[in-house]
Short mmCIF file of C-alpha atoms in Angstrom, two decimals:
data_model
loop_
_atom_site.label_atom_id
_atom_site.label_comp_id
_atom_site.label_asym_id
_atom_site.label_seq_id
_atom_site.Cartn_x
_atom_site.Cartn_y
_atom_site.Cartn_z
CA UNK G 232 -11.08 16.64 -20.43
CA UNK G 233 -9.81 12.95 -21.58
CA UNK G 234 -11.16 10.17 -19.38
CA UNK G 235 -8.32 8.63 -17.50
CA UNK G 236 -8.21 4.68 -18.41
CA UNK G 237 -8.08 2.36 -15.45
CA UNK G 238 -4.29 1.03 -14.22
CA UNK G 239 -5.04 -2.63 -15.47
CA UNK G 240 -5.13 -1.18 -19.13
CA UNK G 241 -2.06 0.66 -18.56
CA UNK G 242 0.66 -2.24 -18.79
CA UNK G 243 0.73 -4.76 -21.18
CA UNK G 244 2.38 -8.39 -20.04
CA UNK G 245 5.83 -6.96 -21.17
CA UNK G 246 5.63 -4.67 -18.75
CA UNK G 247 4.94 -1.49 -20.53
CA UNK G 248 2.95 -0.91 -23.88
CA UNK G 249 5.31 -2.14 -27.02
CA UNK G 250 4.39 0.88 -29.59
CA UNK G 251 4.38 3.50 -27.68
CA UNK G 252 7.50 5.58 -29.39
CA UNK G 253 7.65 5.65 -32.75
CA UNK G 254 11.22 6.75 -32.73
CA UNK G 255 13.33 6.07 -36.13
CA UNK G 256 16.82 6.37 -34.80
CA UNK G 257 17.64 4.56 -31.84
CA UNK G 258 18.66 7.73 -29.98
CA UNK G 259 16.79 10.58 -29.93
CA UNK G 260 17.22 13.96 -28.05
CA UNK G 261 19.08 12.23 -25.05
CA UNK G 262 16.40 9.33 -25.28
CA UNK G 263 17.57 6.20 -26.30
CA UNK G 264 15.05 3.59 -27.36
CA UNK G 265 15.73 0.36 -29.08
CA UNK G 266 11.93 -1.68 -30.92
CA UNK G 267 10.06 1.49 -29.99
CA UNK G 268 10.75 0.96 -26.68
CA UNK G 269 11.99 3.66 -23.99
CA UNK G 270 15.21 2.38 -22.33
CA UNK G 271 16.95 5.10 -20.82
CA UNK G 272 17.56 8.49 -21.17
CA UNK G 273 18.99 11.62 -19.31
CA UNK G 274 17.20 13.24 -16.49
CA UNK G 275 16.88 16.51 -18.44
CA UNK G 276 15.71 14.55 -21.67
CA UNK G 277 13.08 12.61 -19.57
CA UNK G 278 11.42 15.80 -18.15
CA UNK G 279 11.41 17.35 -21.51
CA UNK G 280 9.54 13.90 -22.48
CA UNK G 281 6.87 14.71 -19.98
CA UNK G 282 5.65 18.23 -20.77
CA UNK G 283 3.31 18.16 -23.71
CA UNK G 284 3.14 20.88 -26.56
CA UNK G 285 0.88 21.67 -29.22
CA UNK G 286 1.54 18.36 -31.35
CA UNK G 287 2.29 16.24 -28.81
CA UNK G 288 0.75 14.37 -25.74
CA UNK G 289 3.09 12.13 -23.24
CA UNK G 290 2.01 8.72 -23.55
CA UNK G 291 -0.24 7.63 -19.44
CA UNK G 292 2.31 4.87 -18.95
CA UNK G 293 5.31 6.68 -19.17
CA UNK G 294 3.71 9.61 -17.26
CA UNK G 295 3.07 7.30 -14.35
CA UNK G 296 6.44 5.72 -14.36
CA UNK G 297 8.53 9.30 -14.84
CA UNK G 298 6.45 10.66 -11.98
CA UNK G 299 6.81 7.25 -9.56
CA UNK G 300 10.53 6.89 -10.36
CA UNK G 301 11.94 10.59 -10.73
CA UNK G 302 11.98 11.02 -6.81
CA UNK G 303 14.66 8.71 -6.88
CA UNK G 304 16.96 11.86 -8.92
CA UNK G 305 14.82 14.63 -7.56
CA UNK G 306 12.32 15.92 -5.38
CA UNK G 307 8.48 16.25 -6.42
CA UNK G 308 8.61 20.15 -6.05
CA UNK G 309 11.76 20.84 -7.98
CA UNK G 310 10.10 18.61 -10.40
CA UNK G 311 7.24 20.30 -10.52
CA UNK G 312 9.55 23.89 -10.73
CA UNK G 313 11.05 22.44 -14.03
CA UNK G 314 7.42 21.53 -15.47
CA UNK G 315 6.19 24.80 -15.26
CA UNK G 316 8.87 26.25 -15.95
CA UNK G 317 8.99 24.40 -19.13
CA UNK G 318 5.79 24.92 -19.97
CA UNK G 319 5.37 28.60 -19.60
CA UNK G 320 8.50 28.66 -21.76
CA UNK G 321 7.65 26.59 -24.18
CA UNK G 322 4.10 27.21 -25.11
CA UNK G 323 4.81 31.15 -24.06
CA UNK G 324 2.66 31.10 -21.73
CA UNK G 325 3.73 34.68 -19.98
CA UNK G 326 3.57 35.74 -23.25
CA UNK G 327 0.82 38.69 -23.56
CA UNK G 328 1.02 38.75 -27.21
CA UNK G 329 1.04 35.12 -27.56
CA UNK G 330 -1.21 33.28 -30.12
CA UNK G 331 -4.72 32.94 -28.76
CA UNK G 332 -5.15 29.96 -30.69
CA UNK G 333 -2.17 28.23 -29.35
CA UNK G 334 -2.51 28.07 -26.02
CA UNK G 335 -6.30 26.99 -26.65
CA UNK G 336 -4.27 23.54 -28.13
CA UNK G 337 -1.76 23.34 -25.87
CA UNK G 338 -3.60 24.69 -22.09
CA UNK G 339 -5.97 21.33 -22.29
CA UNK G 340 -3.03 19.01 -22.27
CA UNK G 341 -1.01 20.86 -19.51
CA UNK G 342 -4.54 20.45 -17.77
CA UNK G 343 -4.56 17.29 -18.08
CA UNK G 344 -0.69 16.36 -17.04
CA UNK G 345 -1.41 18.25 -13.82
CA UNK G 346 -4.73 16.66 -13.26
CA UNK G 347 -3.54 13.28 -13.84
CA UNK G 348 -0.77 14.03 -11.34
CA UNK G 349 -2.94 15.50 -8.82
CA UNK G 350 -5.02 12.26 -9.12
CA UNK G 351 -2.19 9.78 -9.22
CA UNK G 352 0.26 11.62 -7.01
CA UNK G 353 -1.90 13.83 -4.40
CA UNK G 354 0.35 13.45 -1.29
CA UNK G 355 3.10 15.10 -3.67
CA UNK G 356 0.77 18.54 -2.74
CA UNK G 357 1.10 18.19 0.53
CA UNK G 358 4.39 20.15 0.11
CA UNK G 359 3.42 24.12 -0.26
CA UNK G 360 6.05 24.72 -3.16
CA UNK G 361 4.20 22.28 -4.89
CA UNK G 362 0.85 23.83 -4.60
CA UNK G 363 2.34 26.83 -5.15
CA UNK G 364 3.78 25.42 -8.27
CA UNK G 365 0.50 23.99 -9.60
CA UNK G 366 -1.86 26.93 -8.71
CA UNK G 367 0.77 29.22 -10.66
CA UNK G 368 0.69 26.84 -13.55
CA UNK G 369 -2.96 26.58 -13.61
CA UNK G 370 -4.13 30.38 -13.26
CA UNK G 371 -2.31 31.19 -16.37
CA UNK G 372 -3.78 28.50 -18.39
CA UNK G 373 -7.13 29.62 -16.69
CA UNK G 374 -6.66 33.26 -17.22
CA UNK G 375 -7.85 33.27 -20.83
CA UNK G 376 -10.56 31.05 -20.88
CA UNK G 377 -13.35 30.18 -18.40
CA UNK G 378 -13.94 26.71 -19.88
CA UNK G 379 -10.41 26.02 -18.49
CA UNK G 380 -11.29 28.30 -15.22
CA UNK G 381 -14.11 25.73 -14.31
CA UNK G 382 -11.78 22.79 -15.10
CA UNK G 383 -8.65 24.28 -13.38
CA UNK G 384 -10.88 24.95 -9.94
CA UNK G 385 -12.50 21.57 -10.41
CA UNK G 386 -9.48 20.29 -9.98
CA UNK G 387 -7.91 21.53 -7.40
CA UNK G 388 -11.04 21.70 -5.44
CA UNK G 389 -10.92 17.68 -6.14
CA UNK G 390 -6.99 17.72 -4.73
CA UNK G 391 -8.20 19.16 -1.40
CA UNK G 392 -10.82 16.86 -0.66
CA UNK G 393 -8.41 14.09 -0.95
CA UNK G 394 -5.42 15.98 1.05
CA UNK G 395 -8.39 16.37 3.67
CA UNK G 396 -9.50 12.74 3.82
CA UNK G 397 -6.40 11.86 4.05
CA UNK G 398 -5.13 14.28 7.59
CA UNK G 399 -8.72 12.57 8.57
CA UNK G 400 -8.09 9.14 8.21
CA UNK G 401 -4.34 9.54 9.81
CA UNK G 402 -6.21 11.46 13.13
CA UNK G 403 -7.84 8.12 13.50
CA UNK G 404 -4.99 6.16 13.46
CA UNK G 405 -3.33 8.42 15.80
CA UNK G 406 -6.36 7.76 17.92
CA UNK G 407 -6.43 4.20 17.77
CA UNK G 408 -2.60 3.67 18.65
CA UNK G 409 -3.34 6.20 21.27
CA UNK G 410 -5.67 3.77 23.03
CA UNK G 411 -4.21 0.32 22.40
CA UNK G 412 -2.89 -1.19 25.78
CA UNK G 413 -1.65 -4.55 26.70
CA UNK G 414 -4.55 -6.80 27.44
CA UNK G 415 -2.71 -8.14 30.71
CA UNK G 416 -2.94 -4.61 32.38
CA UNK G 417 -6.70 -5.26 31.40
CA UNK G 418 -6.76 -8.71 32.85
CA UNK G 419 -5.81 -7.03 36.16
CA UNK G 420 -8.01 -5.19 36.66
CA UNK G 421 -11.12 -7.41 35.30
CA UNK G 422 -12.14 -10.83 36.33
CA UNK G 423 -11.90 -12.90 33.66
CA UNK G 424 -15.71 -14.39 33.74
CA UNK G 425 -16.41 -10.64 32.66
CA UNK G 426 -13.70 -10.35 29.63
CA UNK G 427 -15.44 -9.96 26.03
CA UNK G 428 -13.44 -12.48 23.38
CA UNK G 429 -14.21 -12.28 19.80
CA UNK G 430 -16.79 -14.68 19.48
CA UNK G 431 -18.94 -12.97 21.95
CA UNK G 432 -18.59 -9.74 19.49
CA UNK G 433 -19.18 -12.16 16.36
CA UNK G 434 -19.76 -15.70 16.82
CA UNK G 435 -20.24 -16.18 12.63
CA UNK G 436 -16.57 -16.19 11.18
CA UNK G 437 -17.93 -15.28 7.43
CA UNK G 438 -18.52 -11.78 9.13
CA UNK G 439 -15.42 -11.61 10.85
CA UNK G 440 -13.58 -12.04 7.60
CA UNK G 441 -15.62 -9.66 5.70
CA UNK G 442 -14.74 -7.11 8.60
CA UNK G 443 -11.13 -7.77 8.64
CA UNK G 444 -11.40 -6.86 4.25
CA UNK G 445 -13.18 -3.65 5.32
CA UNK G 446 -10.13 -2.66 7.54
CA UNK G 447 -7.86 -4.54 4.53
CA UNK G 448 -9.09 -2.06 1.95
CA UNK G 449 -9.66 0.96 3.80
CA UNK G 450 -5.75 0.95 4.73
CA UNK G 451 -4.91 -0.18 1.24
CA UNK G 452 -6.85 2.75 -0.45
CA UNK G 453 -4.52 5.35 1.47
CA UNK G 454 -1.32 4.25 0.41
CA UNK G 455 0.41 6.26 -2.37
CA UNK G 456 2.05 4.77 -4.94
CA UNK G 457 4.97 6.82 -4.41
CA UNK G 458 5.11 5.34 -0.62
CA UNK G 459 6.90 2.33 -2.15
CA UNK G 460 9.36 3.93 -3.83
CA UNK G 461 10.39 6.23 -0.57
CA UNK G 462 11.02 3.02 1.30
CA UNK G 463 14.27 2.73 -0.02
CA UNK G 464 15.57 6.32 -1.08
CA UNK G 465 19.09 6.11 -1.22
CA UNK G 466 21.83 9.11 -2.42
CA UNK G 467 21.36 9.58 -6.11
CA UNK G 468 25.44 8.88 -7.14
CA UNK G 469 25.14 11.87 -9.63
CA UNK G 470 23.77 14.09 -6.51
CA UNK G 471 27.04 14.16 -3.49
CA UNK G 472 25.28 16.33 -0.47
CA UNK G 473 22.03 15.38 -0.60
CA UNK G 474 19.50 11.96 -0.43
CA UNK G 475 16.22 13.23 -2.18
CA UNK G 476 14.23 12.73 0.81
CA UNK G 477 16.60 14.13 3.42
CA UNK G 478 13.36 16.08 4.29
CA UNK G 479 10.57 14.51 6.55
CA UNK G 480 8.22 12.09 4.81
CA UNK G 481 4.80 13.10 4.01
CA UNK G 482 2.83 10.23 4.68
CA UNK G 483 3.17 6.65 6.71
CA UNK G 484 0.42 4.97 5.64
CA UNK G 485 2.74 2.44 4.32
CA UNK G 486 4.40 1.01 7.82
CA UNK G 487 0.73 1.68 9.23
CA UNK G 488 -0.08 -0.72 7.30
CA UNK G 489 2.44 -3.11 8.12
CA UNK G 490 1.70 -2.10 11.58
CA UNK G 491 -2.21 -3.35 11.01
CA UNK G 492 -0.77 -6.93 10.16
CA UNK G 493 1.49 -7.64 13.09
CA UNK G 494 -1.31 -5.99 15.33
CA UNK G 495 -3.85 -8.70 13.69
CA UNK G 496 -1.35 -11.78 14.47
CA UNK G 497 -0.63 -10.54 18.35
CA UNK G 498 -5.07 -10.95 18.15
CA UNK G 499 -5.19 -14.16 17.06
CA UNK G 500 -2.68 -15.28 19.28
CA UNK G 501 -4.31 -13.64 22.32
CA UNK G 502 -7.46 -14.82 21.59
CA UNK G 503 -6.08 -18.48 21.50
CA UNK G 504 -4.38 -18.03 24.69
CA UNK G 505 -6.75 -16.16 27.03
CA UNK G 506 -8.96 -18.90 28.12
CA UNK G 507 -8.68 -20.40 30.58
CA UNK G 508 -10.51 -24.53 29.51
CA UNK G 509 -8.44 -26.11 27.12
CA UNK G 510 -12.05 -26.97 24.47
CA UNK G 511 -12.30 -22.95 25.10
CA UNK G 512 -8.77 -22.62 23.21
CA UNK G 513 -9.54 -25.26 20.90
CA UNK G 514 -13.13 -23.70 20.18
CA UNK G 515 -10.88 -20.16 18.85
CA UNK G 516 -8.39 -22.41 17.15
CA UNK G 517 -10.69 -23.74 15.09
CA UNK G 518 -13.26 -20.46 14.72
CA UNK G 519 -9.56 -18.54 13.33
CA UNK G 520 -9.26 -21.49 11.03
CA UNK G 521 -13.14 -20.87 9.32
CA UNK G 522 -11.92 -17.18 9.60
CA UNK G 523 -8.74 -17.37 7.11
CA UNK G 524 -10.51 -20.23 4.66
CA UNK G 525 -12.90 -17.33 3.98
CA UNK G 526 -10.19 -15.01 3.71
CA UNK G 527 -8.68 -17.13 1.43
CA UNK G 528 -12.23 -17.27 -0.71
CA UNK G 529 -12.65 -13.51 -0.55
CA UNK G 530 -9.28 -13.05 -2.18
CA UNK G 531 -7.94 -11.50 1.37
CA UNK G 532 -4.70 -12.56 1.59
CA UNK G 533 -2.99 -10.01 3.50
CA UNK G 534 -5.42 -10.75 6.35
CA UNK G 535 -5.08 -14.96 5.52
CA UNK G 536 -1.61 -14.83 6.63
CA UNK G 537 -1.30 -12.80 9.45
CA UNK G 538 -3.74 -14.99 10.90
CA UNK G 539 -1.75 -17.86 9.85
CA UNK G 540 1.25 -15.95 11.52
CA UNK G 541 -0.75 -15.58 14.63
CA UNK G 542 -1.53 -19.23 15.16
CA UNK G 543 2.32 -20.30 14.59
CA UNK G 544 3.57 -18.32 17.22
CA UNK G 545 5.22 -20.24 19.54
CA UNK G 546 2.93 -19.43 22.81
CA UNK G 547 0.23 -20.35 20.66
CA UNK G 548 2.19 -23.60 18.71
CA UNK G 549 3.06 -24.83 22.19
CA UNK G 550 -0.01 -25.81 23.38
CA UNK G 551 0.08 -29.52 22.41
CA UNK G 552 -3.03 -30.94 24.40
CA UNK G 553 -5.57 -27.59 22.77
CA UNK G 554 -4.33 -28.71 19.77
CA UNK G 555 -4.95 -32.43 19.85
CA UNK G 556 -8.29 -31.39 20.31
CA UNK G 557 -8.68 -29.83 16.66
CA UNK G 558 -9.89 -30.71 13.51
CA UNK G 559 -6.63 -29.76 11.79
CA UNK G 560 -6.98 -30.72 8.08
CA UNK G 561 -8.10 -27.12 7.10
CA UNK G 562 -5.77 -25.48 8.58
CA UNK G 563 -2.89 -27.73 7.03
CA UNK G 564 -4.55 -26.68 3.93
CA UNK G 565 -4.19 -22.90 4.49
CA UNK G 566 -0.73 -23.59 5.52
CA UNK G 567 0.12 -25.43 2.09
CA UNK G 568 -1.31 -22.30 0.41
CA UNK G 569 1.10 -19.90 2.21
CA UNK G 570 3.92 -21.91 2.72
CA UNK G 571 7.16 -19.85 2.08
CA UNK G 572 9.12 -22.51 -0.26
CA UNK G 573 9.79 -22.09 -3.41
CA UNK G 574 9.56 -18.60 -3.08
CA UNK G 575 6.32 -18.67 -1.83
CA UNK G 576 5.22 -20.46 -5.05
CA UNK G 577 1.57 -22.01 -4.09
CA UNK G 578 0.60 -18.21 -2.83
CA UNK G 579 1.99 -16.57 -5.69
CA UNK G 580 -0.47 -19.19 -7.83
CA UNK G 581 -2.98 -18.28 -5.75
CA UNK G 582 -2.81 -14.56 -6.07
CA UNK G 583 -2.26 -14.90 -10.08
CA UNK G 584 -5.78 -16.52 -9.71
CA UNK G 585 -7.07 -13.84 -8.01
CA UNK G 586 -6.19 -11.35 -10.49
CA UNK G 587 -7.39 -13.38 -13.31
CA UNK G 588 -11.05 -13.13 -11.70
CA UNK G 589 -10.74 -9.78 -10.56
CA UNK G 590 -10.31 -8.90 -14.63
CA UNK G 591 -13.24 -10.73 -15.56
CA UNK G 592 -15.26 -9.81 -12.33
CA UNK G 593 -19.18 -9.01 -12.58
CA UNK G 594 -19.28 -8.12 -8.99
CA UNK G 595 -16.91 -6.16 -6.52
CA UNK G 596 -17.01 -9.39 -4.62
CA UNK G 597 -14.80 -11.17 -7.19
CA UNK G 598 -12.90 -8.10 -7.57
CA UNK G 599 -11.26 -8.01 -4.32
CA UNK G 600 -6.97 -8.84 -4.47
CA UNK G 601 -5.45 -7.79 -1.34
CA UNK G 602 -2.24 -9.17 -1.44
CA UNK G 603 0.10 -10.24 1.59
CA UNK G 604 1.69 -7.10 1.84
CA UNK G 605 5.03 -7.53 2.83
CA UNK G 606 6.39 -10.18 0.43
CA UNK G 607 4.86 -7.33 -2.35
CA UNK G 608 7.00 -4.22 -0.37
CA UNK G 609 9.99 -7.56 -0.50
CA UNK G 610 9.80 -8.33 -4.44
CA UNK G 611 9.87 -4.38 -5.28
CA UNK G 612 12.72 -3.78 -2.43
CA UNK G 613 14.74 -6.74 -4.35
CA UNK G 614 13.49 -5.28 -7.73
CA UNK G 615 15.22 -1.76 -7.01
CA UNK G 616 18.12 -3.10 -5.58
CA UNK G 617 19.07 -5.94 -7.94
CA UNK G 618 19.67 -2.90 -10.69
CA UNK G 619 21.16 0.44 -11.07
CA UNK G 620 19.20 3.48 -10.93
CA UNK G 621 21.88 5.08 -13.41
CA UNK G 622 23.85 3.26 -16.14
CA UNK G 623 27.29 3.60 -16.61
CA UNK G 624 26.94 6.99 -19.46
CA UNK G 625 24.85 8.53 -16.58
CA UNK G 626 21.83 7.97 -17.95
CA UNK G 627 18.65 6.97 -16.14
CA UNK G 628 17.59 3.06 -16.17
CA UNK G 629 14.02 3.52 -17.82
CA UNK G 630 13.56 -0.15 -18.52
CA UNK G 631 14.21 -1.05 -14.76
CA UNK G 632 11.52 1.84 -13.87
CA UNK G 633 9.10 0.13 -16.27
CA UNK G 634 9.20 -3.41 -14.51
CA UNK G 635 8.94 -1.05 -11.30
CA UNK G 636 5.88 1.20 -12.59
CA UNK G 637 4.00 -2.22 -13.38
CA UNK G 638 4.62 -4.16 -10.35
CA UNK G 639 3.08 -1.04 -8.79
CA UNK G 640 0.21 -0.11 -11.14
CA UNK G 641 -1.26 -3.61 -10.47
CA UNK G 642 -1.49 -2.61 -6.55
CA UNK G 643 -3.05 0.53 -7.75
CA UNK G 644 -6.00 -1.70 -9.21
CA UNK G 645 -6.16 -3.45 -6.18
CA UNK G 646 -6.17 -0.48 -3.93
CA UNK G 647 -9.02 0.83 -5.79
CA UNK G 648 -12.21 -1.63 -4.88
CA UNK G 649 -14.90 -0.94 -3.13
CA UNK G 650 -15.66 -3.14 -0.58
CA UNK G 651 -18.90 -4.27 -1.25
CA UNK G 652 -19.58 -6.24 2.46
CA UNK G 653 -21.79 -4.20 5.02
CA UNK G 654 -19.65 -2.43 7.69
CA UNK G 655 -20.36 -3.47 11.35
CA UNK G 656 -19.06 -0.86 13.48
CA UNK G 657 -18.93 -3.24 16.81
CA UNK G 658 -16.96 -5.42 15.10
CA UNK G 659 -14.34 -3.08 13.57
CA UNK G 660 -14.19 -0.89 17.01
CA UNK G 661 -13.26 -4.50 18.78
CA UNK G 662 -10.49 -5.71 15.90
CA UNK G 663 -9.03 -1.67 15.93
CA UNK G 664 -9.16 -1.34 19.72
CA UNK G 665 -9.13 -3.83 21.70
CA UNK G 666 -5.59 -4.49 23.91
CA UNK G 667 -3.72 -7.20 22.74
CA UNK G 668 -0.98 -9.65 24.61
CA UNK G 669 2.30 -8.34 24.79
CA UNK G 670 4.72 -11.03 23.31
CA UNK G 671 6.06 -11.89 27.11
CA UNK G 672 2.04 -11.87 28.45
CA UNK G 673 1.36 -14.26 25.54
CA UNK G 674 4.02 -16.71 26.82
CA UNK G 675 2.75 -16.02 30.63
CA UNK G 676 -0.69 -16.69 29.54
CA UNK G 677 0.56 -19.78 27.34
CA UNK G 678 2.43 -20.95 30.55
CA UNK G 679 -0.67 -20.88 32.67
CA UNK G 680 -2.87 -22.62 30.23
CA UNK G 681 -0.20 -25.61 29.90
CA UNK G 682 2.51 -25.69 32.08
CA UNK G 683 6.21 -24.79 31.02
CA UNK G 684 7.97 -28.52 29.66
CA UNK G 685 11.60 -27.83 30.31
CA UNK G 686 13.94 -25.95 32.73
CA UNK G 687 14.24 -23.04 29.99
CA UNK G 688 10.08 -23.05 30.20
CA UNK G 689 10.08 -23.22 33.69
CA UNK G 690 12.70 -20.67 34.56
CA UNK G 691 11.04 -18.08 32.11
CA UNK G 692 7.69 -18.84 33.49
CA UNK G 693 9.06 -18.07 37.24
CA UNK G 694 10.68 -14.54 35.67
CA UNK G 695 7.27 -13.72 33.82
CA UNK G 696 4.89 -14.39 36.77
CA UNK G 697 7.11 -12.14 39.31
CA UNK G 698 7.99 -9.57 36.20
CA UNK G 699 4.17 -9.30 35.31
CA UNK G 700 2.48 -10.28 37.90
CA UNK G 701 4.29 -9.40 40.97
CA UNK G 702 3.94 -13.11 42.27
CA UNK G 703 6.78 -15.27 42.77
#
């Protein structure tokens, strides 16, 4: 079976490889390309572009571009229907009298389309008429050979496993959201002297931060590719009754992990605001601060900033006298890094950086990129909407789904490290779990630290304490 390269080599700075289709006319069976390059083409013409035959082998770029963008015309299974169909036609596959020697060129290739879609795409098979699809497709190439028998169970056997993992991994998070509570119904009912804060659970904030990557890149690694592009499914214009996913998603690991980020900010801000001595607040401030520089260092950006986020709330910004009492130049630092001007310019030179080392990395420490997440979901939300899926002859927009299938394949490098830092279960049970301040028991708690300023303060203060408290 051919090795499947790794995403980085995939895309060229261009945005997809520049001699990939030696094509002498400019248009070519419904394809039009202009320097060798793929610009559009119709849907039918693409799919035919994707099934391989006895000469020919679709280039891994456009494979992973067709596949992430086509569920913007179609869905995966009826996809998948067209494939097979294709194939079986084409290379006469239900042929009994069919040329031995044929299908012993052409069954390794379909093997390998549907393995590298299996491996690329897996939460696609989560839909039966897909598997159905794909085990159809892959007896017949097995029937006649058991070289291809091994390779076809191999494979599937490999799809499983990761369809498994995955219903695993999302019973956890079901279990975890299960469980979180606000921390004031907590406070309640415990005196604070006997309430845990983080630095009782890990007083070193290296640790902390290489905690917070575990979590970083264990939600990372579940998020299809193809979750980016469902975010913003609208009606194909060619297609009047139906949006292509009209039907219930398959996976969320996408606004889980969204969810992961604001729950990580609401932390940091109760944290701040729990104690109850001012040099207690100030102690966190500063611990958080230490936390995100070493974020920053590891390359964890997704984690820098909604820490960053946490400590600019405004029950946490409020509290003048805690912060007189802290060092603040690293923290203006950190805020410099991720400030939002320019369109987020000094991050965006930041994360380049990253990259850069992770290319050249000798360790998976240096590999790490974990990018703030939701200006990455922003650029490829403005991406798709600044141009049209469909030009004006009907065709499909290739060269838009090129700058898309790049943006994307870079994540997919990213979402692929190992994290190489030692797991410490208390830890991650306490950052997962623990309750966390509403956003009106942060202000109550901000309130009681240092009292309300103005009439607005006070009279929200007075409508807290009797709304959460019961006390007038």
């Amino acid at each position: 079976m051919p090795q499947t390269p790794p995403f980085s080599a995939m895309f060229d700075s261009s945005g997809y490889n520049r001699n990939l289709y030696q094509a002498t006319d400019d248009s070519c069976g419904g394809l039009y390309y202009h320097d060798n390059n793929l610009l559009s083409g119709s849907l039918e013409a693409l799919i035919q572009h994707l099934v391989p035959n006895v000469d020919y082998y679709p280039d891994r770029t456009y494979i992973f571009t067709f596949l992430l963008s086509s569920r913007l015309f179609m869905h995966p299974y009826e996809l998948m229907a067209k494939v097979c169909h294709l194939c079986v036609e084409h290379q006469r596959l239900s042929d009994p009298n069919s040329d031995k020697n044929q299908i012993r060129k052409i069954a390794p290739k379909i093997l390998q389309l549907l393995t590298e879609w299996t491996e690329t795409f897996p939460y696609d098979f989560r839909d039966e008429r897909m598997m159905r699809n794909l085990k159809d497709l892959a007896h017949r190439i097995a029937s006649g050979e058991e070289t291809y028998r091994k390779n076809v169970q191999q494979m599937i056997q490999c799809l499983i496993r990761k369809l498994a993992t995955l219903s695993q991994y999302e019973e956890v998070l079901a279990k975890i959201s299960s469980t979180s509570t606000d921390r004031l119904t907590v406070l309640k009912t415990k005196p604070q002297s006997i309430q845990r804060d983080i630095i009782t659970v890990c007083s070193d904030p290296y640790t902390l931060a290489q905690q917070l990557t575990h979590i970083e890149l264990e939600r990372l690694h579940y998020i299809g590719p193809e979750e980016f592009v469902q975010a913003f499914v609208q009606k194909d214009p060619l297609d009047n009754d139906k949006s292509c996913y009209s039907e219930r998603k398959k996976t969320r690991n996408l606004e889980a992990y969204v969810e992961w980020f604001n729950r990580l900010s609401y932390l940091v801000a109760t944290e701040i605001c729990m104690p109850v001595k001012k040099k207690h607040r100030a102690r966190m401030i500063e611990y958080f601060i230490d936390v995100a520089r070493e974020c920053f260092n590891i390359g964890n950006f997704n984690s820098l900033m909604a820490i960053i986020s946490g400590m600019n709330m405004s029950p946490v910004s409020r509290l003048k006298k805690t912060w007189a009492k802290v060092k603040t130049a690293k923290f203006d630092v950190l805020e410099h890094q991720m400030d939002p001007s320019s369109n987020f310019y000094n991050y965006r030179t930041a994360l380049r950086g990253a990259a850069q080392r992770s290319l050249t990395a000798h360790s998976s420490r240096e590999k790490i990129v974990i990018p703030f997440f939701s200006l990455l979901i922003k650029d490829i939300y403005f991406l798709n909407e600044g141009c049209a899926n469909r030009l004006p002859n009907g065709h499909v927009n290739f060269e838009k789904f090129w700058e898309l299938a790049k943006q994307v394949s870079e994540f997919m490098t990213w979402k692929q490290v190992e994290c190489p830092f030692e797991r410490d279960r208390k830890i991650l049970q306490y950052l997962l779990t623990v309750p966390v301040f509403s956003e009106d028991a942060l202000y109550l708690a901000s309130y009681e630290s240092e009292g309300p300023e103005n009439h607005i303060e006070k009279d929200r203060w007075k409508s807290l304490r009797s709304s959460l408290l019961g006390r007038v």
